[in-house]
XYZ file of C-alpha atoms in Angstrom:
315
model
C 91.788 143.013 152.721
C 95.420 142.242 151.807
C 95.347 143.648 148.301
C 94.666 147.174 149.481
C 96.496 147.328 152.790
C 99.823 145.636 152.114
C 102.692 148.077 151.729
C 103.817 148.321 148.131
C 107.412 148.588 146.946
C 108.593 152.145 146.606
C 108.309 153.519 143.089
C 111.492 155.520 143.549
C 110.145 158.697 145.057
C 107.949 159.873 147.882
C 104.450 161.014 146.850
C 104.250 164.782 146.494
C 101.431 166.639 148.199
C 101.032 169.066 145.300
C 100.193 166.147 142.983
C 98.120 164.205 145.535
C 95.793 167.057 146.533
C 94.511 167.794 142.992
C 93.996 164.069 142.352
C 91.961 163.603 145.536
C 90.033 166.812 144.854
C 89.114 165.638 141.340
C 87.812 162.271 142.575
C 85.831 163.839 145.423
C 84.493 166.473 143.013
C 83.307 163.734 140.649
C 81.681 161.947 143.582
C 79.881 165.075 144.810
C 78.847 166.228 141.337
C 77.629 162.739 140.486
C 75.385 162.678 143.539
C 73.867 165.991 142.497
C 73.459 165.115 138.836
C 71.757 161.789 139.469
C 68.046 162.350 139.027
C 66.191 161.972 142.313
C 63.414 159.545 141.407
C 61.513 159.870 144.692
C 58.843 157.183 144.114
C 61.482 154.635 143.110
C 63.711 155.672 146.021
C 60.841 155.230 148.493
C 59.987 151.826 147.055
C 63.626 150.730 147.324
C 63.711 151.866 150.942
C 60.549 149.987 151.820
C 61.820 146.879 150.037
C 64.978 146.956 152.158
C 62.893 147.396 155.300
C 60.664 144.440 154.402
C 63.693 142.260 153.682
C 65.287 143.154 157.004
C 62.090 142.309 158.887
C 61.910 138.988 157.080
C 65.501 138.278 158.109
C 64.922 139.566 161.672
C 67.608 142.226 161.157
C 65.509 145.270 161.998
C 67.746 147.027 164.553
C 67.007 150.524 163.249
C 63.758 151.029 165.183
C 65.077 150.372 168.717
C 68.238 152.407 168.076
C 66.236 155.282 166.660
C 63.842 155.271 169.629
C 66.824 155.293 172.007
C 68.389 158.397 170.408
C 65.026 160.109 170.122
C 64.193 159.621 173.796
C 67.652 160.588 175.144
C 69.139 163.847 173.848
C 72.361 163.051 175.709
C 72.821 160.239 173.195
C 71.003 161.675 170.200
C 72.848 165.002 169.995
C 76.392 163.497 170.079
C 75.267 160.899 167.537
C 74.057 163.646 165.204
C 77.342 165.515 165.584
C 79.233 162.298 164.857
C 77.172 161.649 161.724
C 77.555 165.206 160.460
C 81.297 165.626 161.065
C 83.430 162.504 161.616
C 82.892 161.324 158.052
C 84.690 164.456 156.816
C 87.337 164.688 159.554
C 88.586 161.190 160.354
C 88.963 160.017 156.746
C 91.299 162.840 155.608
C 93.143 162.634 158.948
C 93.944 158.943 158.348
C 94.950 159.721 154.758
C 97.364 162.446 155.917
C 98.740 160.155 158.642
C 99.503 157.494 156.043
C 101.078 160.062 153.733
C 103.412 161.297 156.454
C 104.138 158.173 158.517
C 103.377 155.137 156.335
C 104.543 156.212 152.903
C 104.953 152.670 151.560
C 101.268 151.920 152.226
C 99.880 155.314 151.209
C 99.448 154.846 147.454
C 97.549 151.552 147.738
C 95.334 152.969 150.508
C 94.557 156.099 148.517
C 93.725 154.077 145.397
C 91.487 151.781 147.461
C 89.546 154.734 148.876
C 89.099 156.398 145.475
C 88.056 153.225 143.701
C 85.488 152.339 146.358
C 84.090 155.880 146.382
C 83.472 155.778 142.642
C 81.851 152.342 143.006
C 79.557 153.856 145.634
C 78.556 156.528 143.143
C 77.531 153.773 140.730
C 75.348 152.329 143.495
C 73.658 155.691 144.117
C 72.961 155.978 140.400
C 71.542 152.506 139.888
C 69.550 152.298 143.107
C 68.361 155.582 144.621
C 67.150 154.738 148.116
C 65.048 156.700 150.566
C 66.632 156.704 154.047
C 64.427 155.700 156.996
C 64.123 159.289 158.255
C 62.359 160.361 155.035
C 59.781 157.582 155.060
C 56.226 158.342 156.084
C 55.876 158.737 159.863
C 53.671 155.654 160.214
C 56.768 153.518 159.494
C 57.977 154.489 162.960
C 61.163 156.509 162.313
C 62.044 159.946 163.716
C 64.530 162.212 161.952
C 66.915 162.949 164.824
C 68.870 165.391 162.659
C 65.737 167.511 162.396
C 64.789 166.924 166.038
C 68.144 168.234 167.322
C 68.921 170.683 164.500
C 68.939 173.617 166.946
C 72.120 172.206 168.481
C 74.098 171.947 165.249
C 74.686 173.496 161.841
C 72.486 171.041 159.974
C 68.857 171.429 159.005
C 66.387 169.279 157.115
C 69.085 168.001 154.757
C 70.811 165.630 157.177
C 74.472 166.654 157.515
C 74.224 169.493 154.983
C 74.539 172.970 156.551
C 71.249 174.672 157.299
C 69.762 176.165 154.132
C 71.940 174.081 151.807
C 69.946 170.866 151.722
C 69.410 171.399 148.006
C 73.154 170.912 147.498
C 73.013 167.220 148.370
C 71.172 164.160 147.148
C 69.222 162.853 150.146
C 68.313 159.639 148.344
C 71.899 158.376 148.120
C 71.582 155.919 150.995
C 72.612 152.668 149.286
C 75.452 151.887 149.841
C 76.434 153.731 153.017
C 79.808 155.345 152.401
C 79.703 156.645 155.966
C 80.185 153.009 156.923
C 82.465 152.261 153.979
C 84.894 155.092 154.714
C 84.818 154.235 158.442
C 85.734 150.641 157.595
C 88.620 151.917 155.430
C 89.882 153.985 158.361
C 89.480 151.074 160.773
C 91.387 148.570 158.640
C 94.292 150.958 158.118
C 94.474 152.000 161.765
C 94.454 148.357 162.834
C 97.032 147.257 160.265
C 99.470 150.166 160.438
C 98.904 151.523 163.946
C 101.596 150.641 166.485
C 99.999 151.885 169.680
C 97.252 149.699 171.207
C 94.910 152.699 171.478
C 95.264 153.400 167.762
C 94.411 149.811 166.937
C 91.490 149.875 169.361
C 90.186 152.987 167.609
C 90.448 151.065 164.354
C 87.963 148.530 165.724
C 85.658 150.953 167.551
C 85.225 153.596 164.852
C 83.496 151.431 162.187
C 81.256 149.784 164.792
C 80.270 153.165 166.249
C 79.534 154.466 162.752
C 77.169 151.581 162.033
C 75.219 152.321 165.220
C 75.121 156.063 164.489
C 73.878 155.796 160.903
C 71.065 153.461 161.965
C 70.139 155.277 165.172
C 69.889 158.647 163.423
C 67.638 156.990 160.783
C 69.987 157.902 157.954
C 70.654 154.324 156.813
C 69.307 150.800 157.025
C 71.493 147.986 158.278
C 71.702 146.569 154.746
C 73.009 149.953 153.565
C 75.893 149.433 155.991
C 76.440 145.901 154.668
C 76.490 147.261 151.122
C 79.025 149.911 152.163
C 81.337 147.195 153.488
C 80.841 145.160 150.297
C 81.780 148.141 148.130
C 84.991 148.570 150.127
C 85.784 144.859 149.677
C 85.356 145.096 145.897
C 87.425 148.272 145.850
C 90.189 146.468 147.737
C 90.249 143.697 145.125
C 90.449 146.240 142.290
C 93.220 148.323 143.864
C 96.227 146.396 142.522
C 94.848 146.104 138.944
C 94.097 149.824 138.896
C 97.599 150.589 140.151
C 99.117 148.432 137.395
C 97.002 150.226 134.788
C 98.126 153.602 136.159
C 101.783 152.506 136.143
C 101.478 151.274 132.555
C 99.913 154.537 131.417
C 102.620 156.509 133.204
C 105.323 154.382 131.544
C 103.850 154.933 128.085
C 103.718 158.692 128.602
C 107.320 158.692 129.823
C 108.375 156.654 126.772
C 106.737 159.152 124.422
C 108.670 162.000 125.987
C 111.877 159.944 125.991
C 111.622 159.388 122.208
C 111.474 163.123 121.508
C 114.915 163.956 119.948
C 116.902 166.627 121.691
C 118.212 169.560 119.615
C 121.722 168.855 118.271
C 124.312 171.090 119.895
C 127.320 171.882 117.674
C 130.591 170.670 119.129
C 133.137 173.449 119.408
C 136.767 172.652 118.771
C 139.095 172.880 121.738
C 142.078 173.827 119.540
C 142.956 177.504 119.336
C 143.887 177.165 115.671
C 140.687 175.219 114.946
C 142.624 172.618 112.982
C 144.648 175.057 110.922
C 148.389 174.327 110.561
C 151.300 176.317 109.204
C 153.699 174.594 106.816
C 157.270 175.636 106.230
C 157.352 178.867 104.267
C 153.715 179.761 105.082
C 153.039 182.929 107.033
C 149.257 182.447 107.182
C 148.004 179.153 108.552
C 145.640 177.162 106.346
C 143.444 174.202 107.062
C 145.329 171.073 106.125
C 143.702 167.841 105.068
C 145.038 164.476 106.235
C 146.421 163.827 102.702
C 148.178 167.151 102.701
C 149.655 166.480 106.095
C 150.969 163.113 104.970
C 152.466 164.682 101.803
C 154.241 167.277 103.921
C 155.581 164.570 106.164
C 156.860 162.507 103.196
C 158.498 165.565 101.666
C 160.193 166.326 104.955
C 161.541 162.786 105.282
C 162.837 162.817 101.678
C 164.658 166.126 102.199
C 166.239 164.868 105.409
C 167.420 161.660 103.644
C 169.001 163.687 100.810
C 170.925 165.871 103.279
C 172.212 162.810 105.101
C 173.422 161.241 101.846
C 175.258 164.408 100.825
C 176.983 164.624 104.179
C 178.148 161.025 103.891
C 179.601 161.653 100.418
C 181.721 164.507 101.767
């Protein structure tokens, strides 16, 4: 994804954390509020979920059932997977963003814009296609909600990764696309591209793959949800540069408006003690002299001097 990961030329100053934090908070707030405000049409969400499941079976892509049975039968795998689903999404993504801000400044702005753009595109997907995750389907479809099964070991309850008792604060039918996978892919691409240590680059490969397995094994997403999450990130990467140009143009227009504002005229004070006032011969009080008056004085002086010289020559 070259458009969103290539380092951009410096705009002349390092990004400031006190401007970046409010911007990120606003976008994440819009994302969270949008998920809550979108009407949860449960029948439509269930039908969308079943349609995805039927399509996957037709394409022989149904890996969710065996993964889910594996985590359900082995708590040693299921409990860590639930912790990974409930926490890494909110820890690794900001950690990579801060790492870029501090260590890879030239790449930070494009990466941040890519993440924000893709997140808002994901919100559009939640709005247009509410989707019931596998764990909320009827039990005869063969899925077990591992988050509920192992809830005694964590802070979550019936609302997936939401803290116990706060499931009403999240939209549980926002499964398509999977931004768990999308954000993990964003982290992986940036770690691979900008990491210098082999372990960092290896983590960039492992983290998205692990996330795909976790979201399917915990019955929170279908495989096609993960594919859609990757597609959203790809579209966001293509839109990053145009959005940055639009932002730069808007910033330039605002700066031009402020630049055209006239500054208040400051009166220039004279550096002469007399403030331009001169004293002519025979004057005790200085008066302001005009250029014409000065030239008249000079001519009079020259005429008087010439007359004295002539008189001296005659004698």
